[in-house]
PDB file of C-alpha atoms in Angstrom:
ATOM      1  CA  UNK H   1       5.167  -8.585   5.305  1.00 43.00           C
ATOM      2  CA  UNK H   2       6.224 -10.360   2.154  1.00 47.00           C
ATOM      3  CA  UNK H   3       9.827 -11.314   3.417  1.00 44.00           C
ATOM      4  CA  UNK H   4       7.580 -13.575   5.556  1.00 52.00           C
ATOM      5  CA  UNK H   5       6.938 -15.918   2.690  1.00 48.00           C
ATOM      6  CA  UNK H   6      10.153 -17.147   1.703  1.00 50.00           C
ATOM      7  CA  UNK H   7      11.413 -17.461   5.706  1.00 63.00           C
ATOM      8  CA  UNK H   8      11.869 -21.126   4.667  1.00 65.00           C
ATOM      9  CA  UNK H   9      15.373 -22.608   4.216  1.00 70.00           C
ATOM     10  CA  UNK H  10      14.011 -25.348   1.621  1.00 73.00           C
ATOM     11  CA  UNK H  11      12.612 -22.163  -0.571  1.00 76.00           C
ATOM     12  CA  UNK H  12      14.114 -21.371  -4.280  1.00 87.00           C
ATOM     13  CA  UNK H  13      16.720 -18.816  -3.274  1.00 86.00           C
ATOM     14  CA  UNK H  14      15.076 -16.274  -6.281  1.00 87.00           C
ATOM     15  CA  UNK H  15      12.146 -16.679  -4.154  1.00 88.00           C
ATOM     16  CA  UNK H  16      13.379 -15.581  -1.084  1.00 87.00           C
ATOM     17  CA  UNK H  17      15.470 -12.722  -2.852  1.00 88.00           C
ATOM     18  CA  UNK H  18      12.603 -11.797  -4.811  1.00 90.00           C
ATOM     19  CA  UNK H  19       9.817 -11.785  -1.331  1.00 90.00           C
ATOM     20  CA  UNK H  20      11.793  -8.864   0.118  1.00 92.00           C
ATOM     21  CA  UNK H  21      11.335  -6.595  -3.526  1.00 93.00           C
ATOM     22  CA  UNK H  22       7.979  -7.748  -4.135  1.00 92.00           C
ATOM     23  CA  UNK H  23       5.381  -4.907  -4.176  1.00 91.00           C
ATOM     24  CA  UNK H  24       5.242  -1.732  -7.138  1.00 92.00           C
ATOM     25  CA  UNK H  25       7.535   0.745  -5.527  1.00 96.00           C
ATOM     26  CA  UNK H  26      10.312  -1.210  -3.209  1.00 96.00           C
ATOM     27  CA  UNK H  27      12.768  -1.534  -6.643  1.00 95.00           C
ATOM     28  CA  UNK H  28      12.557   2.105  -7.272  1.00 95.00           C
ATOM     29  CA  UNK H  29      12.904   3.299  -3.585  1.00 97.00           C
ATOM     30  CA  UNK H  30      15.853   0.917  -3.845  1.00 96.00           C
ATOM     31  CA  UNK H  31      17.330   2.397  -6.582  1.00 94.00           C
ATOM     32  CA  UNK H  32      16.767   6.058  -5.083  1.00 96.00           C
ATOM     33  CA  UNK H  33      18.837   5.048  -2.012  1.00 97.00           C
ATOM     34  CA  UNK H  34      21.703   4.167  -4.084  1.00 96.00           C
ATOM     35  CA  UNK H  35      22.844   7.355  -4.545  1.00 95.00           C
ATOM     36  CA  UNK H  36      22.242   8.221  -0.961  1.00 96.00           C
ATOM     37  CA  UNK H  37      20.450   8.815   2.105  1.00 97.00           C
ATOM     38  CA  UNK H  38      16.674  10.727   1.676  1.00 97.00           C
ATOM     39  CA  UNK H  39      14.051  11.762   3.775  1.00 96.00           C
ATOM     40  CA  UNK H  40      10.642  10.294   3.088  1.00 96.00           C
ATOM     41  CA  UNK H  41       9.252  13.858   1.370  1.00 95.00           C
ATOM     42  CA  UNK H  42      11.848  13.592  -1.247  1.00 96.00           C
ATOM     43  CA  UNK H  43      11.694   9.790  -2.200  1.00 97.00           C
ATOM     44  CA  UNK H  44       7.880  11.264  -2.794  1.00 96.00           C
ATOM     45  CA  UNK H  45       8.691  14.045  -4.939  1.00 96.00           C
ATOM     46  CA  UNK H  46      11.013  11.337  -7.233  1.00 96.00           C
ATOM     47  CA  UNK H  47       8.332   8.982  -7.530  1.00 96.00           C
ATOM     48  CA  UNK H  48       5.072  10.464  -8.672  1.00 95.00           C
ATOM     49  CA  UNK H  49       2.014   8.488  -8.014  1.00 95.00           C
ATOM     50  CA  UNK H  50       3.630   6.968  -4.422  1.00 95.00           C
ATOM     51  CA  UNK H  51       1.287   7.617  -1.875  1.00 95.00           C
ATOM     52  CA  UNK H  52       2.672   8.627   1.959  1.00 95.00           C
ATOM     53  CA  UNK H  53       0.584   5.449   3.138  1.00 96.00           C
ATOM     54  CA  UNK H  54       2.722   3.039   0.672  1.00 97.00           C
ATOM     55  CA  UNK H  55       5.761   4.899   0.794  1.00 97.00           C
ATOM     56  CA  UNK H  56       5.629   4.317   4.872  1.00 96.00           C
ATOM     57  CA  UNK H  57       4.342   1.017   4.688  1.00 96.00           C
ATOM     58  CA  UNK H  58       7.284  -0.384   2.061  1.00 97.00           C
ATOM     59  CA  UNK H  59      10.083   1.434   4.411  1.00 97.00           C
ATOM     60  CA  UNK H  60       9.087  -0.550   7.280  1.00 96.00           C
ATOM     61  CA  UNK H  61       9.534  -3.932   5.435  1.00 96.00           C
ATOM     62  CA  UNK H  62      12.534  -2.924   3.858  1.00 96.00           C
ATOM     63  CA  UNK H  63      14.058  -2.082   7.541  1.00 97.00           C
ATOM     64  CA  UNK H  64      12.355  -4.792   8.737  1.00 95.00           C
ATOM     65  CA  UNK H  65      14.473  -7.044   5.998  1.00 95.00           C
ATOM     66  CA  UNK H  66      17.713  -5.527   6.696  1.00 96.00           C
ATOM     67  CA  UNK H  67      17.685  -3.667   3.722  1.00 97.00           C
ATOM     68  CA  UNK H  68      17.316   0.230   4.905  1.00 98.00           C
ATOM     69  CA  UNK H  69      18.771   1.969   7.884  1.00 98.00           C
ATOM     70  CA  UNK H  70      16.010   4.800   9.412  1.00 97.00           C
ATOM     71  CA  UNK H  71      17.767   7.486  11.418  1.00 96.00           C
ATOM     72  CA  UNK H  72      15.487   9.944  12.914  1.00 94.00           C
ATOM     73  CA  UNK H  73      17.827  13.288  14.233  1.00 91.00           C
ATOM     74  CA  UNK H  74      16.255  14.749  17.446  1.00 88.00           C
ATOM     75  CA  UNK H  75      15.528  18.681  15.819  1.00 89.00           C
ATOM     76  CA  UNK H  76      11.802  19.846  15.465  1.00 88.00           C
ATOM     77  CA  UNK H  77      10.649  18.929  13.435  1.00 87.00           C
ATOM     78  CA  UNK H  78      11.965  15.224  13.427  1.00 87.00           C
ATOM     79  CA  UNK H  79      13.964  14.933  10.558  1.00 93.00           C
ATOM     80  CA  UNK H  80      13.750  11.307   9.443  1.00 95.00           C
ATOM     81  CA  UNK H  81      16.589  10.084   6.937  1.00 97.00           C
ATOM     82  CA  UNK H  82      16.617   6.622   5.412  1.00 98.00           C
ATOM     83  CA  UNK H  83      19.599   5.161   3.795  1.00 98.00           C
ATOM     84  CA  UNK H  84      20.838   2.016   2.346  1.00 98.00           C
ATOM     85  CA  UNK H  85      22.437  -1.023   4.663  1.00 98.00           C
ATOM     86  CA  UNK H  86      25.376  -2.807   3.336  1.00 97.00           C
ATOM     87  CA  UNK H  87      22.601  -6.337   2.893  1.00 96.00           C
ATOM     88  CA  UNK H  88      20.288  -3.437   1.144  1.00 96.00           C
ATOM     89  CA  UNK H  89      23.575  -2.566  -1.350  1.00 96.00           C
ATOM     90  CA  UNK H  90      24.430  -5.979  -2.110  1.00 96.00           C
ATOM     91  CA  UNK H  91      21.143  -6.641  -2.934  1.00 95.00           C
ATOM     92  CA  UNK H  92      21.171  -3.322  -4.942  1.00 94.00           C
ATOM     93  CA  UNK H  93      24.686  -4.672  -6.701  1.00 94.00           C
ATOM     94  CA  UNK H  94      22.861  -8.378  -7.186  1.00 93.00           C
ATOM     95  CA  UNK H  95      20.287  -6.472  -9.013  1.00 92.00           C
ATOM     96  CA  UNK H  96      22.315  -4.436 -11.174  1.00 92.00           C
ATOM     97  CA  UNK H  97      22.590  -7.622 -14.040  1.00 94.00           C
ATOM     98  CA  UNK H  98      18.959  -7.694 -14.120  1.00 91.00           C
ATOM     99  CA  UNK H  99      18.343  -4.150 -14.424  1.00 91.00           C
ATOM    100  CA  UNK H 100      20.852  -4.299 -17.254  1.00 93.00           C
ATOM    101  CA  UNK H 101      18.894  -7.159 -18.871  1.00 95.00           C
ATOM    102  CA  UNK H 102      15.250  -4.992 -18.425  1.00 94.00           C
ATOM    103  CA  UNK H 103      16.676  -2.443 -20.541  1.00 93.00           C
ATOM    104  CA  UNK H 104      18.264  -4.086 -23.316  1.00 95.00           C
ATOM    105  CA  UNK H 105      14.594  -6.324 -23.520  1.00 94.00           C
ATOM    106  CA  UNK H 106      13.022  -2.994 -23.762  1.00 94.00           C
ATOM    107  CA  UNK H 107      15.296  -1.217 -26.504  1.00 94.00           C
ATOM    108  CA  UNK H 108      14.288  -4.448 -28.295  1.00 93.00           C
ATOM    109  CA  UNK H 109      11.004  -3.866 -27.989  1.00 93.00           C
ATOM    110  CA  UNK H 110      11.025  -0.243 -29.113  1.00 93.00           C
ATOM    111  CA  UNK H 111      13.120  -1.999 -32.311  1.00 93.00           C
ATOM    112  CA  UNK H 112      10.462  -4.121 -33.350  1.00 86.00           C
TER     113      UNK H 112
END
């Protein structure tokens, strides 16, 4: 698990903030559950190229961080709904500046 590496108290802070985002996917799945809960099948559908296997495997670090909440209703089939924790929307809010920044860097980029 990648949260594993910045367990340290003597760590840069950005570090440790930054271990439980790392991976391709994790900032976008983020970003998905901002605007609500979602079953696996449709975080999926919004994010072509995301495999089951990876889409599985970054859900369980992110509950394992404290970031998502996974609520599975007893119907058949299971119906498995993941949603955001408040630690998981403050980290979504602390992120907000730096998504801000990514954009402006790449209008000025499309400028040049």
């Amino acid at each position: 698990m990648a949260s594993r590496r910045a367990e340290h108290t003597n760590v840069c802070g950005v570090t440790a903030a930054i271990a439980v985002i790392d991976g391709k996917w994790k900032t976008s799945v983020l970003w998905l559950l901002e605007s609500g809960p979602h079953r696996p099948a449709e975080l999926r559908r919004r994010l072509p190229g995301l495999t089951e296997k990876v889409l599985t495997q970054a859900l369980r670090e992110m509950e394992a961080d404290g970031l998502v909440h996974r609520e599975v209703h007893d119907v058949l089939p299971l119906k498995t709904v993941y949603s955001l924790t408040p630690f998981g929307r403050e980290l979504s809010e602390a992120l907000a500046p730096l998504s801000d920044w990514g954009h402006r860097r790449l209008d000025g980029l499309a400028a040049s």
